[in-house]
Amino acid sequence: MEELDPEIAALLGNVAAASESESSLSIEDIDKMPSAANSFDLDSHSSSSGSSTGAPKGSIHEVNLSLKEFAPLEKLKNETSSGVYDDPKYYKTALTNENQSAQRVHQILSKYLTCQDPKDRAVYRQQIVTCYWELLRGMAPKMAEINLPMPKRMLMRFGVLLPSLFKAEQKDFFSHIIYENKTGEPILYVDEWFKEIASGRMNNSMTDEKKMPQKNLTPDQAASAEQARLMQLQSKNSGKLQSSENILNIKENERSMLEVELKGRIESLCQHSPIIGMEPHTQGLSEGQRKLFSEVTDLLHRLSKNDKELSKALQEYQEAKAVYDNVQNKIADSGPVVQIDTSAINIEFETIRQMAKMTIGRRGNQFPMFTREFYHCTENGTGTRENVIEVLRWIESIDPGVFCRVHKNVPNRIVPYVCLVPTYGDRGFCWEPFDRYNRVTSRGRIVVPMYPKDLRIAVLTAVADLRWQVAKEKASYYWMEEGLTGQYYQHFDQMKLKGDVKEFFIEDYILWMTKESTGVQRLEKDVRGIFWRNMPFPKELKEDLRRRSLVYDELCKKDANREMSDGY
């Protein structure tokens, strides 16, 4: 944007004249500006923000182990425009009643947009980064407010401060983005992330800093701290309860199958053909029926073993349920805590800012707000909730075990929390593979930039990072020797490669998903074998690949040999 367009000039008023006199609107002037809180009807928009038909019910924080895939989305955007960016008071409303950094943002943005000297423009651009994040720091606790004006929420969610920085088609697209989370999936925009943290429904993201013990708390603060402790305990017990119930269901299904087989054998054993001419006398057991004795004996032994395992699973489930119900009753007795946990929000804000920096990298574009100058994504390539779910669905269709964590030999599908940050970064990453207090069924946390050059690659880097960290945590101290990370590290060491082994893994995972899955061989033979064994493609895809190349046919034959050798 080499010159200020008429829309911006009109919206900023006399900015050009003000910049010449080194003055601008004061924060008091901004505070006096009329609010546009009622210019956007949230209720009417919510009803059109996507149908809930077919969407799973329940909280996004409750892990449903029965789900095996993402539910199909009926649409990726709304048919009707929200109209929020058509509000002429949008810019004023976004900066109204904020901290002193709002005035600073306004002043520097005015100079940045009217400046003609490239060197001065670069200086203002750098200054915007600092003061803009200070503005967001003050706004973060407000994300939990129900009546928060939509311009403020869109500023936090998409980085849109000035609608005039849209191109017409961009403005139209953003106006049709679905506002509410109708999918039931834990994919959250930044404003929703802060809202969940403030309400206590989500714990703070893990950091290396240890929390200091709190002293001299007010009654409200003590109640909030106790509520947070109980919620954390509930999360831990919820994982145990779901896992034990899952194992119990498996054992009950196993028993049902054994009983069906046993009944079938007994019925066959009890059927006797009549002796022709000597009715009603019947023949003795046939040779085939005599063989059923050993089969019935084997089924009875298996049924007896299943009964012991089922009894143990039932006991563990009952104990877990008793503890879970006890915590639930304590939470109910403590009553709702309406106080917003500002300390938790402040801690999480620093984490989110660090996340944003990591998606961009040291040499990336740090500009923090939306502008057509830097936004070059297609509609499907923008990191909206629906687009990210579609990419995750594609990833899971090729790598079915990507979100599975094995507990007691039972794979549990657990989709991680996904935080969508409005940055011009190109790489997603995993912040934590799972909750430190609940390794069984807690969600991990990955971060995805909303305005990358390639959304599919951005999500793939995050998922690959999650894959690596989960495998590394599972192997614990032996991560360089065992499992996926151990096998890959040994290849890395044998090849005498230099650098971060995880970065090499991520790059290879991208090739695995984008090239090898289509039959294009780009990986080293050893790496292909490691990925084939530890992150197998679906059976249908394997069969398709083996018809394309002898390389994949050989891998399929090795699979068959391993299956035959199982149990020896």
Coordinates of C-alpha atoms in Angstrom, one line a residue, residues 176-556:
H176 CA -19.2 -15.2 5.8
I177 CA -16.9 -17.1 8.2
I178 CA -18.9 -19.2 10.6
Y179 CA -18.8 -17.5 14.0
E180 CA -19.7 -20.2 16.5
N181 CA -18.2 -23.7 17.0
K182 CA -21.0 -25.9 15.7
T183 CA -18.6 -28.8 15.0
G184 CA -18.0 -30.0 18.5
E185 CA -14.3 -30.3 17.8
P186 CA -11.7 -28.6 20.0
I187 CA -10.5 -26.2 17.3
L188 CA -10.5 -22.7 18.9
Y189 CA -9.8 -19.2 17.8
V190 CA -7.7 -17.1 20.2
D191 CA -10.7 -15.2 21.7
E192 CA -12.4 -18.6 22.4
W193 CA -9.1 -19.9 23.9
F194 CA -8.9 -17.0 26.4
K195 CA -12.6 -17.4 27.2
E196 CA -12.2 -21.1 28.1
I197 CA -9.1 -20.3 30.2
A198 CA -10.9 -17.5 32.1
S199 CA -13.9 -19.7 32.8
G200 CA -11.7 -22.5 34.3
R201 CA -12.9 -25.0 31.7
M202 CA -9.4 -25.2 30.3
N203 CA -6.1 -25.3 32.2
N204 CA -3.3 -22.9 31.3
S205 CA -0.9 -24.2 28.7
M206 CA 2.1 -25.9 30.2
T207 CA 5.2 -23.7 30.8
D208 CA 8.6 -24.3 32.2
E209 CA 7.9 -21.8 35.0
K210 CA 6.9 -23.2 38.4
K211 CA 3.9 -21.6 40.0
M212 CA 4.6 -20.1 43.3
P213 CA 2.4 -21.0 46.3
Q214 CA -0.3 -18.4 46.8
K215 CA -0.7 -16.8 50.2
N216 CA -3.1 -14.2 51.7
L217 CA -5.8 -14.9 49.1
T218 CA -9.2 -13.2 49.4
P219 CA -12.2 -15.4 49.8
D220 CA -13.1 -15.1 46.1
Q221 CA -9.5 -15.9 45.1
A222 CA -9.4 -18.9 47.4
A223 CA -12.7 -20.2 46.0
S224 CA -11.4 -19.7 42.4
A225 CA -8.2 -21.6 43.3
E226 CA -10.1 -24.4 44.9
Q227 CA -12.4 -24.6 41.9
A228 CA -9.3 -24.8 39.6
R229 CA -7.9 -27.6 41.7
L230 CA -11.1 -29.6 41.6
M231 CA -11.4 -29.1 37.8
Q232 CA -7.8 -30.4 37.4
L233 CA -8.7 -33.4 39.6
Q234 CA -11.8 -33.9 37.6
S235 CA -9.8 -34.0 34.3
K236 CA -7.4 -36.5 35.7
N237 CA -10.2 -38.8 37.0
S238 CA -12.2 -38.4 33.9
G239 CA -9.3 -39.9 31.9
K240 CA -9.2 -42.9 34.3
L241 CA -13.0 -43.3 34.1
Q242 CA -13.2 -43.2 30.3
S243 CA -10.2 -45.6 29.9
S244 CA -11.6 -48.1 32.4
E245 CA -15.0 -47.9 30.8
N246 CA -13.5 -48.4 27.4
I247 CA -11.6 -51.6 28.5
L248 CA -14.8 -52.8 30.2
N249 CA -16.7 -52.4 27.0
I250 CA -14.1 -54.3 25.1
K251 CA -14.2 -57.2 27.5
E252 CA -18.0 -57.3 27.5
N253 CA -17.9 -57.4 23.6
E254 CA -15.3 -60.2 23.7
R255 CA -17.5 -62.2 26.1
S256 CA -20.5 -61.8 23.9
M257 CA -18.6 -63.1 20.9
L258 CA -17.3 -66.1 22.8
E259 CA -20.8 -66.9 24.0
V260 CA -22.1 -66.8 20.5
E261 CA -19.4 -69.1 19.3
L262 CA -20.0 -71.4 22.3
K263 CA -23.7 -71.6 21.7
G264 CA -23.1 -72.4 18.0
R265 CA -20.7 -75.3 18.9
I266 CA -23.1 -76.7 21.5
E267 CA -26.1 -76.5 19.1
S268 CA -24.0 -78.4 16.5
L269 CA -23.0 -80.9 19.1
C270 CA -26.6 -81.6 20.1
Q271 CA -27.9 -82.2 16.6
H272 CA -28.3 -86.0 15.7
S273 CA -29.6 -87.5 12.5
P274 CA -32.3 -90.2 12.7
I275 CA -31.3 -93.8 11.9
I276 CA -33.3 -94.7 8.7
G277 CA -35.7 -97.6 9.4
M278 CA -35.1 -97.4 13.2
E279 CA -36.9 -94.2 14.0
P280 CA -37.1 -92.5 16.5
H281 CA -33.6 -93.7 17.3
T282 CA -30.8 -91.3 16.3
Q283 CA -27.2 -91.8 15.3
G284 CA -24.2 -91.2 17.6
L285 CA -21.7 -88.4 17.3
S286 CA -20.1 -87.9 14.0
E287 CA -16.4 -87.4 13.5
G288 CA -16.9 -83.7 13.0
Q289 CA -19.0 -83.4 16.2
R290 CA -16.3 -85.3 18.2
K291 CA -13.8 -82.6 17.1
L292 CA -16.1 -80.0 18.6
F293 CA -15.1 -81.2 22.1
S294 CA -11.7 -79.6 21.9
E295 CA -13.1 -76.4 20.4
V296 CA -15.7 -76.2 23.2
T297 CA -13.0 -76.8 25.8
D298 CA -10.9 -74.1 24.3
L299 CA -13.8 -71.7 24.2
L300 CA -14.6 -72.4 27.9
H301 CA -11.0 -71.7 28.8
R302 CA -11.1 -68.4 26.9
L303 CA -14.4 -67.6 28.5
S304 CA -13.0 -68.3 32.0
K305 CA -10.0 -66.0 31.3
N306 CA -12.3 -63.3 29.9
D307 CA -14.4 -63.5 33.1
K308 CA -11.4 -62.8 35.3
E309 CA -10.3 -59.9 33.1
L310 CA -13.9 -58.6 33.0
S311 CA -14.3 -58.8 36.8
K312 CA -11.0 -56.8 37.2
A313 CA -12.1 -54.2 34.6
L314 CA -15.5 -53.9 36.3
Q315 CA -13.8 -53.3 39.7
E316 CA -11.5 -50.7 38.2
Y317 CA -14.4 -48.9 36.5
Q318 CA -16.5 -48.9 39.7
E319 CA -13.5 -47.4 41.7
A320 CA -12.9 -44.8 39.0
K321 CA -16.6 -43.9 38.9
A322 CA -16.8 -43.5 42.7
V323 CA -13.8 -41.1 42.7
Y324 CA -15.2 -39.2 39.7
D325 CA -18.7 -38.9 41.3
N326 CA -17.1 -37.7 44.6
V327 CA -15.2 -34.9 42.8
Q328 CA -18.3 -34.0 40.8
N329 CA -20.3 -33.6 44.0
K330 CA -17.5 -31.4 45.5
I331 CA -17.6 -29.2 42.4
A332 CA -21.4 -29.0 42.6
D333 CA -21.3 -28.1 46.3
S334 CA -18.7 -25.4 45.8
G335 CA -21.1 -23.6 43.5
P336 CA -20.2 -21.6 40.3
V337 CA -17.3 -19.2 40.5
V338 CA -18.2 -16.2 38.4
Q339 CA -15.0 -14.4 39.0
I340 CA -12.8 -14.2 35.9
D341 CA -9.3 -15.6 36.6
T342 CA -7.3 -12.6 35.4
S343 CA -4.0 -14.1 36.6
A344 CA -4.6 -17.2 34.5
I345 CA -5.4 -15.0 31.5
N346 CA -2.2 -12.9 32.0
I347 CA -0.1 -16.1 32.1
E348 CA -1.8 -17.6 29.1
F349 CA -1.4 -14.3 27.1
E350 CA 2.4 -14.5 27.4
T351 CA 2.1 -18.1 26.2
I352 CA -0.1 -17.2 23.2
R353 CA 2.4 -14.4 22.3
Q354 CA 5.2 -16.9 22.4
M355 CA 3.1 -19.3 20.2
A356 CA 2.5 -16.6 17.7
K357 CA 6.2 -15.9 17.4
M358 CA 7.0 -19.6 16.9
T359 CA 4.6 -19.9 14.0
I360 CA 6.4 -17.0 12.3
G361 CA 10.0 -17.7 13.1
R362 CA 12.8 -15.2 13.5
R363 CA 12.9 -14.1 9.9
G364 CA 9.2 -14.1 9.3
N365 CA 6.6 -11.3 9.0
Q366 CA 5.9 -10.2 12.5
F367 CA 3.2 -7.7 11.5
P368 CA 0.4 -8.4 14.0
M369 CA -2.8 -7.2 12.3
F370 CA -4.7 -8.1 9.1
T371 CA -3.9 -6.1 6.0
R372 CA -4.3 -6.9 2.3
E373 CA -0.6 -6.0 2.0
F374 CA 0.4 -9.3 3.5
Y375 CA -2.6 -11.6 3.2
H376 CA -2.2 -13.7 0.1
C377 CA -4.3 -16.8 1.1
T378 CA -7.1 -18.4 -0.9
E379 CA -10.4 -18.9 0.8
N380 CA -9.7 -22.6 1.4
G381 CA -6.1 -21.8 2.3
T382 CA -7.1 -19.5 5.2
G383 CA -6.9 -21.1 8.6
T384 CA -10.5 -20.9 9.6
R385 CA -11.9 -23.6 11.9
E386 CA -13.7 -25.4 9.1
N387 CA -10.8 -25.4 6.7
V388 CA -8.4 -26.7 9.4
I389 CA -10.9 -29.5 10.2
E390 CA -11.0 -30.5 6.6
V391 CA -7.1 -30.7 6.5
L392 CA -7.2 -32.8 9.7
R393 CA -9.8 -35.1 8.1
W394 CA -7.5 -35.5 5.1
I395 CA -4.5 -36.3 7.4
E396 CA -6.4 -38.8 9.4
S397 CA -7.6 -40.5 6.2
I398 CA -4.0 -41.2 5.3
D399 CA -2.6 -41.7 8.8
P400 CA -5.4 -43.3 10.8
G401 CA -3.4 -43.6 14.0
V402 CA -2.3 -40.0 14.0
F403 CA -4.5 -39.0 17.0
C404 CA -4.3 -42.4 18.8
R405 CA -2.6 -43.0 22.1
V406 CA -2.3 -46.6 23.3
H407 CA -3.2 -47.4 26.9
K408 CA -3.2 -51.0 28.1
N409 CA -3.0 -52.1 24.5
V410 CA -6.1 -50.2 23.7
P411 CA -5.8 -47.3 21.2
N412 CA -7.7 -44.2 22.2
R413 CA -8.5 -41.6 19.6
I414 CA -7.9 -38.2 21.2
V415 CA -8.0 -35.1 19.0
P416 CA -5.8 -32.3 20.4
Y417 CA -6.8 -28.8 21.1
V418 CA -5.9 -26.6 18.1
C419 CA -5.3 -22.9 18.7
L420 CA -5.7 -20.8 15.6
V421 CA -3.5 -17.7 15.8
P422 CA -3.9 -14.8 13.3
T423 CA -0.3 -14.6 12.1
Y424 CA 1.5 -14.7 8.7
G425 CA 3.5 -17.7 9.9
D426 CA 4.0 -20.9 7.8
R427 CA 4.6 -23.6 10.4
G428 CA 2.4 -25.1 13.1
F429 CA 3.8 -26.9 16.1
C430 CA 2.8 -29.0 19.1
W431 CA 2.9 -27.0 22.4
E432 CA 2.3 -30.1 24.6
P433 CA 1.5 -33.7 23.7
F434 CA -1.0 -34.2 26.6
D435 CA -1.8 -32.8 30.0
R436 CA 0.9 -33.7 32.6
Y437 CA -1.8 -34.8 35.1
N438 CA -3.7 -37.0 32.7
R439 CA -1.6 -38.9 30.1
V440 CA -4.4 -41.3 29.3
T441 CA -7.2 -39.3 27.7
S442 CA -6.2 -35.6 28.0
R443 CA -6.0 -33.6 24.8
G444 CA -2.6 -32.3 23.6
R445 CA -2.2 -28.8 22.2
I446 CA -1.1 -27.8 18.8
V447 CA -0.9 -24.3 17.2
V448 CA -1.7 -23.4 13.6
P449 CA -1.2 -20.0 11.9
M450 CA -4.2 -18.7 10.1
Y451 CA -2.6 -16.9 7.2
P452 CA 0.2 -19.2 5.9
K453 CA 1.5 -19.7 2.4
D454 CA 0.2 -23.3 2.5
L455 CA -2.4 -24.3 5.1
R456 CA -1.9 -28.0 4.5
I457 CA 1.8 -27.8 5.2
A458 CA 1.2 -25.6 8.3
V459 CA -1.2 -28.2 9.8
L460 CA 1.1 -31.1 8.8
T461 CA 4.1 -29.6 10.6
A462 CA 1.9 -29.3 13.8
V463 CA 0.6 -32.8 13.5
A464 CA 4.1 -34.2 12.8
D465 CA 5.4 -32.4 15.9
L466 CA 2.5 -34.0 17.9
R467 CA 3.4 -37.4 16.5
W468 CA 7.0 -37.0 17.5
Q469 CA 6.4 -35.7 21.0
V470 CA 3.8 -38.4 21.9
A471 CA 6.1 -41.1 20.7
K472 CA 9.0 -39.6 22.6
E473 CA 7.0 -39.3 25.8
K474 CA 5.8 -42.9 25.5
A475 CA 9.4 -44.2 25.1
S476 CA 10.5 -41.9 28.0
Y477 CA 14.3 -42.3 28.8
Y478 CA 14.7 -44.8 25.9
W479 CA 13.4 -42.5 23.2
M480 CA 16.6 -42.8 21.3
E481 CA 16.4 -46.6 21.3
E482 CA 12.7 -47.7 21.2
G483 CA 9.6 -47.0 19.2
L484 CA 9.2 -44.5 16.4
T485 CA 11.6 -42.0 17.8
G486 CA 14.2 -44.6 18.6
Q487 CA 14.1 -46.2 15.1
Y488 CA 14.3 -42.8 13.4
Y489 CA 17.1 -41.5 15.7
Q490 CA 19.2 -44.6 14.9
H491 CA 18.7 -43.9 11.2
F492 CA 19.6 -40.2 11.8
D493 CA 22.8 -41.3 13.7
Q494 CA 23.8 -43.9 11.1
M495 CA 23.5 -41.3 8.3
K496 CA 25.6 -38.9 10.4
L497 CA 23.1 -36.1 9.8
K498 CA 23.6 -32.8 11.6
G499 CA 20.9 -30.6 13.2
D500 CA 17.7 -31.1 15.1
V501 CA 16.5 -34.7 14.6
K502 CA 12.8 -33.6 15.1
E503 CA 13.0 -31.2 12.3
F504 CA 14.3 -33.9 10.0
F505 CA 11.4 -36.1 11.1
I506 CA 8.9 -33.4 10.4
E507 CA 10.2 -32.8 6.9
D508 CA 10.1 -36.5 6.2
Y509 CA 6.6 -36.8 7.6
I510 CA 5.5 -34.1 5.2
L511 CA 7.0 -36.1 2.3
W512 CA 5.4 -39.3 3.7
M513 CA 1.9 -37.7 3.6
T514 CA 2.1 -35.6 0.4
K515 CA 4.4 -37.8 -1.8
E516 CA 4.7 -41.4 -0.6
S517 CA 1.0 -41.7 0.0
T518 CA 0.5 -41.0 -3.8
G519 CA 3.2 -43.4 -4.9
V520 CA 5.9 -40.9 -5.4
Q521 CA 9.1 -42.2 -3.7
R522 CA 11.0 -39.4 -2.1
L523 CA 12.1 -40.9 1.2
E524 CA 15.2 -43.0 2.1
K525 CA 14.5 -46.7 2.0
D526 CA 15.1 -47.0 5.8
V527 CA 12.8 -44.1 6.6
R528 CA 10.1 -45.5 4.4
G529 CA 10.3 -48.8 6.3
I530 CA 10.1 -47.0 9.7
F531 CA 7.1 -45.0 8.7
W532 CA 5.4 -47.9 7.1
R533 CA 5.6 -50.0 10.3
N534 CA 4.9 -47.2 12.8
M535 CA 2.5 -45.0 10.9
P536 CA 0.9 -47.3 8.5
F537 CA -1.4 -46.2 5.7
P538 CA -5.0 -47.6 5.6
K539 CA -5.3 -51.1 4.1
E540 CA -7.0 -49.9 1.0
L541 CA -4.2 -47.4 0.3
K542 CA -1.6 -50.0 0.9
E543 CA -3.2 -52.3 -1.7
D544 CA -3.3 -49.5 -4.2
L545 CA 0.3 -48.6 -3.6
R546 CA 1.5 -52.2 -4.0
R547 CA 0.0 -52.4 -7.4
R548 CA 1.9 -49.3 -8.4
S549 CA 5.4 -50.2 -7.4
L550 CA 7.5 -53.2 -6.3
V551 CA 8.9 -51.1 -3.4
Y552 CA 5.5 -51.0 -1.7
D553 CA 4.7 -54.6 -2.7
E554 CA 7.8 -55.7 -0.9
L555 CA 6.7 -53.8 2.2
C556 CA 3.3 -55.4 2.1

